[in-house]
């Protein structure tokens, strides 16, 4: 009875504040990414902002992303990080800023819509993104404006990975609650 009450209490707290928990849980980077073996971006760079037809890619992404699909947003985010690497290599600051803005849009969609089904992919992508951002050569003074944005994005990637981890934990707790009290499960989960 006490065990059941504890699980119900935990489920209620997690369900009410899953987003807040993802931001507030004090988990080390190693814990978030502990079972992520290979952290590579899932997509190569597509067209970049300096390409003539880049607007077509942006338009297509916006149309195909209708409905805030987290899997598609994850794919686009990885592609944008690859494009960012290309723009930094080419020394194109304004284009890099545009890409970071689009990347932020996709990160927000993923954070809001993450599910346990894509939890590991999200954490892999977050680690790969952080690694890619760490590898950027931003020593030149022209990159001073963007350095803070890149650090902010790395912090967002950790929040995203935590949100994915929390979604998976909520699923586990719901499954335990379903076994203990199906009626309470139907009310809470």
mmCIF file of N, CA, C and O in Angstrom, residues 64 78 87 91:
data_model
loop_
_atom_site.group_PDB
_atom_site.id
_atom_site.type_symbol
_atom_site.label_atom_id
_atom_site.label_comp_id
_atom_site.label_asym_id
_atom_site.label_seq_id
_atom_site.Cartn_x
_atom_site.Cartn_y
_atom_site.Cartn_z
ATOM 1 N N UNK A 64 6.901 20.773 -44.408
ATOM 2 C CA UNK A 64 6.970 19.384 -43.952
ATOM 3 C C UNK A 64 6.926 19.260 -42.433
ATOM 4 O O UNK A 64 6.587 18.209 -41.907
ATOM 5 N N UNK A 78 19.849 18.391 -36.856
ATOM 6 C CA UNK A 78 21.157 17.818 -37.182
ATOM 7 C C UNK A 78 21.699 18.405 -38.488
ATOM 8 O O UNK A 78 22.886 18.724 -38.601
ATOM 9 N N UNK A 87 29.351 26.934 -42.592
ATOM 10 C CA UNK A 87 29.387 28.404 -42.613
ATOM 11 C C UNK A 87 30.535 28.944 -41.754
ATOM 12 O O UNK A 87 31.168 29.931 -42.116
ATOM 13 N N UNK A 91 33.733 31.126 -42.943
ATOM 14 C CA UNK A 91 33.870 32.449 -42.342
ATOM 15 C C UNK A 91 32.658 33.350 -42.533
ATOM 16 O O UNK A 91 32.785 34.569 -42.505
#
